[in-house]
Short mmCIF file of N, CA and C in Angstrom, two decimals:
data_model
loop_
_atom_site.label_atom_id
_atom_site.label_comp_id
_atom_site.label_asym_id
_atom_site.label_seq_id
_atom_site.Cartn_x
_atom_site.Cartn_y
_atom_site.Cartn_z
N MET A 1114 -10.04 16.97 22.63
CA MET A 1114 -9.55 15.65 22.33
C MET A 1114 -8.72 15.10 23.50
N THR A 1115 -7.95 15.98 24.10
CA THR A 1115 -7.12 15.54 25.22
C THR A 1115 -7.97 15.02 26.37
N ALA A 1116 -9.03 15.72 26.71
CA ALA A 1116 -9.93 15.29 27.79
C ALA A 1116 -10.56 13.94 27.46
N HIS A 1117 -10.94 13.75 26.21
CA HIS A 1117 -11.52 12.48 25.78
C HIS A 1117 -10.51 11.35 25.96
N LEU A 1118 -9.28 11.59 25.56
CA LEU A 1118 -8.24 10.56 25.66
C LEU A 1118 -7.92 10.20 27.11
N GLU A 1119 -8.01 11.17 28.00
CA GLU A 1119 -7.69 10.93 29.40
C GLU A 1119 -8.76 10.13 30.13
N ASP A 1120 -9.98 10.11 29.60
CA ASP A 1120 -11.08 9.37 30.23
C ASP A 1120 -11.10 7.95 29.68
N THR A 1121 -10.66 6.98 30.48
CA THR A 1121 -10.55 5.58 30.03
C THR A 1121 -11.91 4.94 29.76
N ARG A 1122 -12.99 5.56 30.19
CA ARG A 1122 -14.33 5.01 29.94
C ARG A 1122 -14.84 5.34 28.53
N LYS A 1123 -14.16 6.25 27.85
CA LYS A 1123 -14.60 6.69 26.52
C LYS A 1123 -14.04 5.77 25.44
N PHE A 1124 -14.77 5.72 24.34
CA PHE A 1124 -14.35 4.91 23.20
C PHE A 1124 -13.16 5.56 22.49
N PRO A 1125 -12.38 4.76 21.77
CA PRO A 1125 -11.27 5.32 20.98
C PRO A 1125 -11.81 6.28 19.91
N ILE A 1126 -10.96 7.12 19.43
CA ILE A 1126 -11.32 8.09 18.38
C ILE A 1126 -10.69 7.65 17.07
N ILE A 1127 -11.49 7.71 16.00
CA ILE A 1127 -10.97 7.45 14.66
C ILE A 1127 -10.66 8.79 14.02
N VAL A 1128 -9.45 8.92 13.49
CA VAL A 1128 -9.01 10.18 12.89
C VAL A 1128 -8.59 9.92 11.46
N TYR A 1129 -8.98 10.83 10.58
CA TYR A 1129 -8.54 10.79 9.18
C TYR A 1129 -7.54 11.93 9.02
N PRO A 1130 -6.25 11.64 9.18
CA PRO A 1130 -5.26 12.72 9.31
C PRO A 1130 -4.97 13.51 8.04
N GLU A 1131 -5.45 13.07 6.87
CA GLU A 1131 -5.27 13.90 5.69
C GLU A 1131 -6.19 15.11 5.73
N GLY A 1132 -7.32 14.98 6.39
CA GLY A 1132 -8.26 16.08 6.52
C GLY A 1132 -9.15 16.29 5.32
N THR A 1133 -9.02 15.46 4.30
CA THR A 1133 -9.83 15.58 3.09
C THR A 1133 -9.75 14.28 2.32
N CYS A 1134 -10.49 14.18 1.25
CA CYS A 1134 -10.46 12.99 0.39
C CYS A 1134 -9.36 13.13 -0.65
N THR A 1135 -8.80 12.00 -1.05
CA THR A 1135 -7.80 12.01 -2.10
C THR A 1135 -8.14 10.95 -3.12
N THR A 1136 -7.41 10.94 -4.21
CA THR A 1136 -7.63 9.93 -5.23
C THR A 1136 -7.15 8.58 -4.73
N ASP A 1137 -7.26 7.59 -5.58
CA ASP A 1137 -6.94 6.23 -5.17
C ASP A 1137 -5.46 5.89 -5.22
N ASN A 1138 -4.58 6.81 -5.63
CA ASN A 1138 -3.18 6.44 -5.77
C ASN A 1138 -2.20 7.34 -5.01
N VAL A 1139 -2.70 8.30 -4.22
CA VAL A 1139 -1.81 9.19 -3.48
C VAL A 1139 -2.23 9.29 -2.03
N ILE A 1140 -1.28 9.69 -1.21
CA ILE A 1140 -1.56 10.00 0.19
C ILE A 1140 -0.98 11.38 0.46
N MET A 1141 -1.81 12.27 0.98
CA MET A 1141 -1.38 13.64 1.23
C MET A 1141 -0.73 13.77 2.60
N ARG A 1142 -0.07 14.90 2.79
CA ARG A 1142 0.58 15.19 4.06
C ARG A 1142 -0.43 15.09 5.19
N PHE A 1143 -0.05 14.40 6.25
CA PHE A 1143 -0.92 14.29 7.42
C PHE A 1143 -0.87 15.58 8.22
N ARG A 1144 -1.99 15.96 8.76
CA ARG A 1144 -2.04 17.12 9.66
C ARG A 1144 -1.48 16.68 11.01
N LYS A 1145 -0.64 17.49 11.57
CA LYS A 1145 0.12 17.07 12.74
C LYS A 1145 -0.61 17.21 14.07
N GLY A 1146 -1.71 17.96 14.12
CA GLY A 1146 -2.37 18.26 15.39
C GLY A 1146 -2.64 17.05 16.26
N TRP A 1147 -3.20 16.04 15.69
CA TRP A 1147 -3.50 14.82 16.45
C TRP A 1147 -2.22 14.18 16.97
N PHE A 1148 -1.20 14.18 16.16
CA PHE A 1148 0.06 13.53 16.51
C PHE A 1148 0.84 14.31 17.57
N ASP A 1149 0.46 15.56 17.80
CA ASP A 1149 1.08 16.34 18.88
C ASP A 1149 0.61 15.87 20.25
N ILE A 1150 -0.62 15.34 20.34
CA ILE A 1150 -1.18 15.02 21.66
C ILE A 1150 -1.21 13.53 21.99
N VAL A 1151 -0.98 12.66 21.02
CA VAL A 1151 -1.01 11.22 21.31
C VAL A 1151 0.40 10.66 21.33
N SER A 1152 0.56 9.56 22.03
CA SER A 1152 1.86 8.89 22.05
C SER A 1152 1.81 7.55 21.34
N GLU A 1153 0.60 7.10 21.00
CA GLU A 1153 0.45 5.82 20.31
C GLU A 1153 -0.75 5.90 19.37
N VAL A 1154 -0.58 5.34 18.17
CA VAL A 1154 -1.68 5.26 17.21
C VAL A 1154 -1.77 3.84 16.67
N TYR A 1155 -2.95 3.50 16.18
CA TYR A 1155 -3.20 2.20 15.57
C TYR A 1155 -3.56 2.46 14.11
N PRO A 1156 -2.57 2.54 13.24
CA PRO A 1156 -2.84 2.89 11.84
C PRO A 1156 -3.63 1.82 11.11
N SER A 1157 -4.41 2.27 10.17
CA SER A 1157 -5.08 1.35 9.25
C SER A 1157 -5.03 1.98 7.86
N ALA A 1158 -4.99 1.14 6.87
CA ALA A 1158 -4.94 1.60 5.49
C ALA A 1158 -6.17 1.06 4.78
N ILE A 1159 -6.85 1.93 4.05
CA ILE A 1159 -8.05 1.53 3.30
C ILE A 1159 -7.72 1.63 1.82
N GLU A 1160 -7.84 0.50 1.14
CA GLU A 1160 -7.55 0.45 -0.29
C GLU A 1160 -8.84 0.11 -1.03
N TYR A 1161 -9.33 1.07 -1.81
CA TYR A 1161 -10.59 0.90 -2.54
C TYR A 1161 -10.35 0.22 -3.87
N ASP A 1162 -11.29 -0.63 -4.27
CA ASP A 1162 -11.25 -1.27 -5.58
C ASP A 1162 -12.12 -0.43 -6.51
N ILE A 1163 -11.49 0.37 -7.36
CA ILE A 1163 -12.23 1.32 -8.18
C ILE A 1163 -12.92 0.66 -9.37
N ARG A 1164 -12.72 -0.64 -9.56
CA ARG A 1164 -13.44 -1.32 -10.65
C ARG A 1164 -14.95 -1.30 -10.42
N TYR A 1165 -15.36 -1.12 -9.18
CA TYR A 1165 -16.78 -1.11 -8.85
C TYR A 1165 -17.38 0.29 -8.82
N GLY A 1166 -16.61 1.28 -9.15
CA GLY A 1166 -17.11 2.64 -9.20
C GLY A 1166 -16.22 3.58 -8.41
N PRO A 1167 -16.37 4.88 -8.67
CA PRO A 1167 -15.52 5.87 -8.02
C PRO A 1167 -15.91 6.08 -6.56
N VAL A 1168 -14.91 6.28 -5.73
CA VAL A 1168 -15.17 6.64 -4.34
C VAL A 1168 -14.66 8.05 -4.05
N PHE A 1169 -13.91 8.59 -4.97
CA PHE A 1169 -13.32 9.92 -4.81
C PHE A 1169 -14.21 10.96 -5.46
N TRP A 1170 -14.35 12.09 -4.81
CA TRP A 1170 -15.14 13.19 -5.36
C TRP A 1170 -14.28 14.44 -5.38
N ASN A 1171 -14.11 15.02 -6.55
CA ASN A 1171 -13.37 16.27 -6.69
C ASN A 1171 -14.39 17.41 -6.73
N SER A 1172 -14.54 18.11 -5.63
CA SER A 1172 -15.55 19.17 -5.52
C SER A 1172 -15.24 20.36 -6.42
N ARG A 1173 -14.03 20.44 -6.94
CA ARG A 1173 -13.68 21.55 -7.82
C ARG A 1173 -14.14 21.31 -9.25
N THR A 1174 -14.43 20.06 -9.60
CA THR A 1174 -14.83 19.75 -10.97
C THR A 1174 -16.23 19.15 -11.08
N LYS A 1175 -16.78 18.60 -9.99
CA LYS A 1175 -18.09 17.96 -10.05
C LYS A 1175 -18.93 18.38 -8.85
N SER A 1176 -20.21 18.51 -9.09
CA SER A 1176 -21.11 18.88 -7.99
C SER A 1176 -21.34 17.68 -7.09
N ILE A 1177 -21.77 17.94 -5.89
CA ILE A 1177 -22.10 16.88 -4.94
C ILE A 1177 -23.23 16.03 -5.48
N TRP A 1178 -24.14 16.63 -6.21
CA TRP A 1178 -25.29 15.89 -6.74
C TRP A 1178 -24.85 14.90 -7.81
N LEU A 1179 -23.90 15.28 -8.64
CA LEU A 1179 -23.38 14.34 -9.64
C LEU A 1179 -22.65 13.19 -8.95
N TYR A 1180 -21.90 13.52 -7.91
CA TYR A 1180 -21.22 12.47 -7.14
C TYR A 1180 -22.23 11.50 -6.54
N PHE A 1181 -23.27 12.03 -5.90
CA PHE A 1181 -24.31 11.16 -5.34
C PHE A 1181 -24.94 10.29 -6.42
N TRP A 1182 -25.22 10.87 -7.57
CA TRP A 1182 -25.81 10.12 -8.68
C TRP A 1182 -24.91 8.93 -9.07
N LYS A 1183 -23.62 9.19 -9.18
CA LYS A 1183 -22.68 8.13 -9.55
C LYS A 1183 -22.55 7.08 -8.45
N ILE A 1184 -22.41 7.54 -7.21
CA ILE A 1184 -22.18 6.60 -6.11
C ILE A 1184 -23.40 5.73 -5.86
N PHE A 1185 -24.60 6.27 -6.03
CA PHE A 1185 -25.82 5.49 -5.81
C PHE A 1185 -26.07 4.50 -6.94
N GLN A 1186 -25.42 4.68 -8.07
CA GLN A 1186 -25.54 3.72 -9.16
C GLN A 1186 -24.61 2.52 -8.98
N ASN A 1187 -23.64 2.65 -8.10
CA ASN A 1187 -22.73 1.52 -7.83
C ASN A 1187 -23.48 0.46 -7.05
N TRP A 1188 -23.24 -0.77 -7.38
CA TRP A 1188 -23.90 -1.84 -6.63
C TRP A 1188 -23.12 -2.20 -5.38
N ALA A 1189 -21.87 -1.72 -5.27
CA ALA A 1189 -21.08 -2.00 -4.08
C ALA A 1189 -19.89 -1.05 -4.01
N THR A 1190 -19.43 -0.80 -2.82
CA THR A 1190 -18.16 -0.13 -2.61
C THR A 1190 -17.26 -1.16 -1.96
N VAL A 1191 -16.24 -1.57 -2.69
CA VAL A 1191 -15.38 -2.65 -2.24
C VAL A 1191 -14.03 -2.09 -1.82
N CYS A 1192 -13.56 -2.53 -0.67
CA CYS A 1192 -12.26 -2.08 -0.21
C CYS A 1192 -11.60 -3.15 0.66
N ASP A 1193 -10.32 -3.07 0.74
CA ASP A 1193 -9.54 -3.89 1.66
C ASP A 1193 -9.07 -2.97 2.77
N ILE A 1194 -9.22 -3.43 4.01
CA ILE A 1194 -8.78 -2.65 5.16
C ILE A 1194 -7.65 -3.40 5.84
N TYR A 1195 -6.53 -2.74 6.00
CA TYR A 1195 -5.36 -3.33 6.63
C TYR A 1195 -5.17 -2.69 8.01
N TYR A 1196 -5.29 -3.49 9.05
CA TYR A 1196 -5.04 -3.02 10.41
C TYR A 1196 -3.58 -3.27 10.71
N MET A 1197 -2.85 -2.22 10.96
CA MET A 1197 -1.40 -2.31 11.12
C MET A 1197 -1.02 -2.34 12.60
N ALA A 1198 0.21 -2.71 12.86
CA ALA A 1198 0.70 -2.76 14.24
C ALA A 1198 0.70 -1.37 14.85
N PRO A 1199 0.45 -1.26 16.14
CA PRO A 1199 0.48 0.05 16.79
C PRO A 1199 1.85 0.72 16.62
N MET A 1200 1.84 2.03 16.55
CA MET A 1200 3.07 2.80 16.43
C MET A 1200 3.12 3.79 17.58
N GLN A 1201 4.29 3.88 18.22
CA GLN A 1201 4.48 4.79 19.35
C GLN A 1201 5.36 5.95 18.93
N LYS A 1202 5.07 7.10 19.51
CA LYS A 1202 5.91 8.28 19.28
C LYS A 1202 7.25 8.02 19.96
N GLU A 1203 8.32 8.28 19.23
CA GLU A 1203 9.65 8.07 19.76
C GLU A 1203 10.07 9.25 20.63
N LYS A 1204 11.04 9.00 21.49
CA LYS A 1204 11.54 10.06 22.37
C LYS A 1204 12.06 11.21 21.51
N ASP A 1205 11.70 12.43 21.87
CA ASP A 1205 12.11 13.65 21.17
C ASP A 1205 11.58 13.74 19.74
N GLU A 1206 10.54 12.98 19.41
CA GLU A 1206 9.94 13.05 18.07
C GLU A 1206 8.80 14.07 18.12
N SER A 1207 8.79 15.01 17.20
CA SER A 1207 7.72 16.00 17.15
C SER A 1207 6.46 15.37 16.58
N GLY A 1208 5.35 16.08 16.73
CA GLY A 1208 4.10 15.60 16.15
C GLY A 1208 4.18 15.49 14.64
N ALA A 1209 4.84 16.45 14.00
CA ALA A 1209 4.99 16.42 12.54
C ALA A 1209 5.84 15.23 12.10
N MET A 1210 6.90 14.94 12.85
CA MET A 1210 7.75 13.79 12.50
C MET A 1210 7.00 12.48 12.69
N PHE A 1211 6.23 12.38 13.77
CA PHE A 1211 5.43 11.19 14.05
C PHE A 1211 4.37 11.01 12.95
N ALA A 1212 3.71 12.09 12.57
CA ALA A 1212 2.70 12.04 11.51
C ALA A 1212 3.33 11.56 10.21
N ASN A 1213 4.50 12.07 9.90
CA ASN A 1213 5.19 11.68 8.67
C ASN A 1213 5.57 10.20 8.68
N ARG A 1214 6.00 9.71 9.83
CA ARG A 1214 6.40 8.30 9.95
C ARG A 1214 5.18 7.39 9.77
N VAL A 1215 4.04 7.77 10.36
CA VAL A 1215 2.82 6.98 10.22
C VAL A 1215 2.33 7.03 8.76
N GLN A 1216 2.38 8.21 8.16
CA GLN A 1216 1.99 8.35 6.76
C GLN A 1216 2.83 7.44 5.87
N ASN A 1217 4.13 7.41 6.09
CA ASN A 1217 5.01 6.57 5.29
C ASN A 1217 4.69 5.09 5.46
N ALA A 1218 4.36 4.66 6.68
CA ALA A 1218 4.02 3.26 6.92
C ALA A 1218 2.76 2.87 6.16
N ILE A 1219 1.76 3.75 6.19
CA ILE A 1219 0.51 3.47 5.47
C ILE A 1219 0.75 3.47 3.96
N ALA A 1220 1.50 4.43 3.47
CA ALA A 1220 1.80 4.51 2.04
C ALA A 1220 2.53 3.26 1.57
N ASP A 1221 3.49 2.80 2.36
CA ASP A 1221 4.23 1.59 2.00
C ASP A 1221 3.32 0.36 2.00
N LYS A 1222 2.39 0.30 2.92
CA LYS A 1222 1.51 -0.87 3.04
C LYS A 1222 0.65 -1.08 1.80
N ILE A 1223 0.11 0.02 1.23
CA ILE A 1223 -0.77 -0.15 0.07
C ILE A 1223 -0.25 0.55 -1.18
N ASN A 1224 1.06 0.82 -1.19
CA ASN A 1224 1.75 1.33 -2.37
C ASN A 1224 1.15 2.63 -2.90
N LEU A 1225 1.11 3.65 -2.04
CA LEU A 1225 0.61 4.95 -2.44
C LEU A 1225 1.77 5.91 -2.67
N LYS A 1226 1.57 6.84 -3.58
CA LYS A 1226 2.55 7.90 -3.83
C LYS A 1226 2.34 8.99 -2.78
N ARG A 1227 3.40 9.41 -2.13
CA ARG A 1227 3.33 10.46 -1.12
C ARG A 1227 3.44 11.83 -1.79
N ILE A 1228 2.53 12.74 -1.42
CA ILE A 1228 2.64 14.10 -1.93
C ILE A 1228 2.62 15.07 -0.75
N ASP A 1229 3.46 16.09 -0.82
CA ASP A 1229 3.53 17.09 0.24
C ASP A 1229 2.53 18.18 -0.10
N PHE A 1230 1.27 17.90 0.15
CA PHE A 1230 0.17 18.76 -0.24
C PHE A 1230 -0.90 18.67 0.83
N ASP A 1231 -1.43 19.82 1.25
CA ASP A 1231 -2.42 19.82 2.32
C ASP A 1231 -3.85 19.99 1.82
N GLY A 1232 -4.05 20.02 0.51
CA GLY A 1232 -5.38 20.17 -0.04
C GLY A 1232 -5.76 21.59 -0.38
N TYR A 1233 -4.94 22.57 0.03
CA TYR A 1233 -5.32 23.97 -0.17
C TYR A 1233 -4.21 24.84 -0.72
N SER A 1234 -3.09 24.27 -1.01
CA SER A 1234 -1.92 25.06 -1.40
C SER A 1234 -2.11 25.73 -2.76
N ILE A 1235 -1.70 26.99 -2.85
CA ILE A 1235 -1.76 27.72 -4.11
C ILE A 1235 -0.79 27.09 -5.11
N LYS A 1236 0.29 26.51 -4.62
CA LYS A 1236 1.29 25.88 -5.48
C LYS A 1236 0.65 24.86 -6.42
N TYR A 1237 -0.40 24.19 -5.97
CA TYR A 1237 -1.05 23.17 -6.76
C TYR A 1237 -2.30 23.70 -7.47
N GLY A 1238 -2.47 25.01 -7.51
CA GLY A 1238 -3.57 25.60 -8.24
C GLY A 1238 -4.87 25.70 -7.47
N HIS A 1239 -4.83 25.52 -6.18
CA HIS A 1239 -6.04 25.63 -5.36
C HIS A 1239 -5.97 26.91 -4.56
N ARG A 1240 -7.12 27.48 -4.32
CA ARG A 1240 -7.16 28.70 -3.53
C ARG A 1240 -7.11 28.37 -2.05
N LYS A 1241 -6.55 29.27 -1.29
CA LYS A 1241 -6.52 29.09 0.16
C LYS A 1241 -7.89 29.38 0.74
N THR A 1242 -8.24 28.68 1.79
CA THR A 1242 -9.50 28.93 2.48
C THR A 1242 -9.20 29.46 3.86
N ARG A 1243 -10.19 30.04 4.49
CA ARG A 1243 -9.99 30.58 5.84
C ARG A 1243 -10.00 29.50 6.85
#
């Protein structure tokens, strides 16, 4: 990623810092790796309108085929996308602190509940993966 960022001829990279899908009302802890190597990000918030059908898939309770069946029956996937002002890493700010600050800005923009969960924690009843 660092080599890509250093080459000005390359296109920007889109990153989904949660690392997984979440429901429509929460935002999970951002993974800090990306925020360790960048000094500026252009956050965006995607807010789905679930009246037109589900966009979230819980792989622990439903098969991928059932999800495909439901999603293909929807006549549209409707969402609002908010492009937010660029955010710069502050002096002496760690990647984890920068990730948390960006997460909070996105959560505030579309009124999401913040949860300190990485998608794999045993605390929340999920098994750890390798």
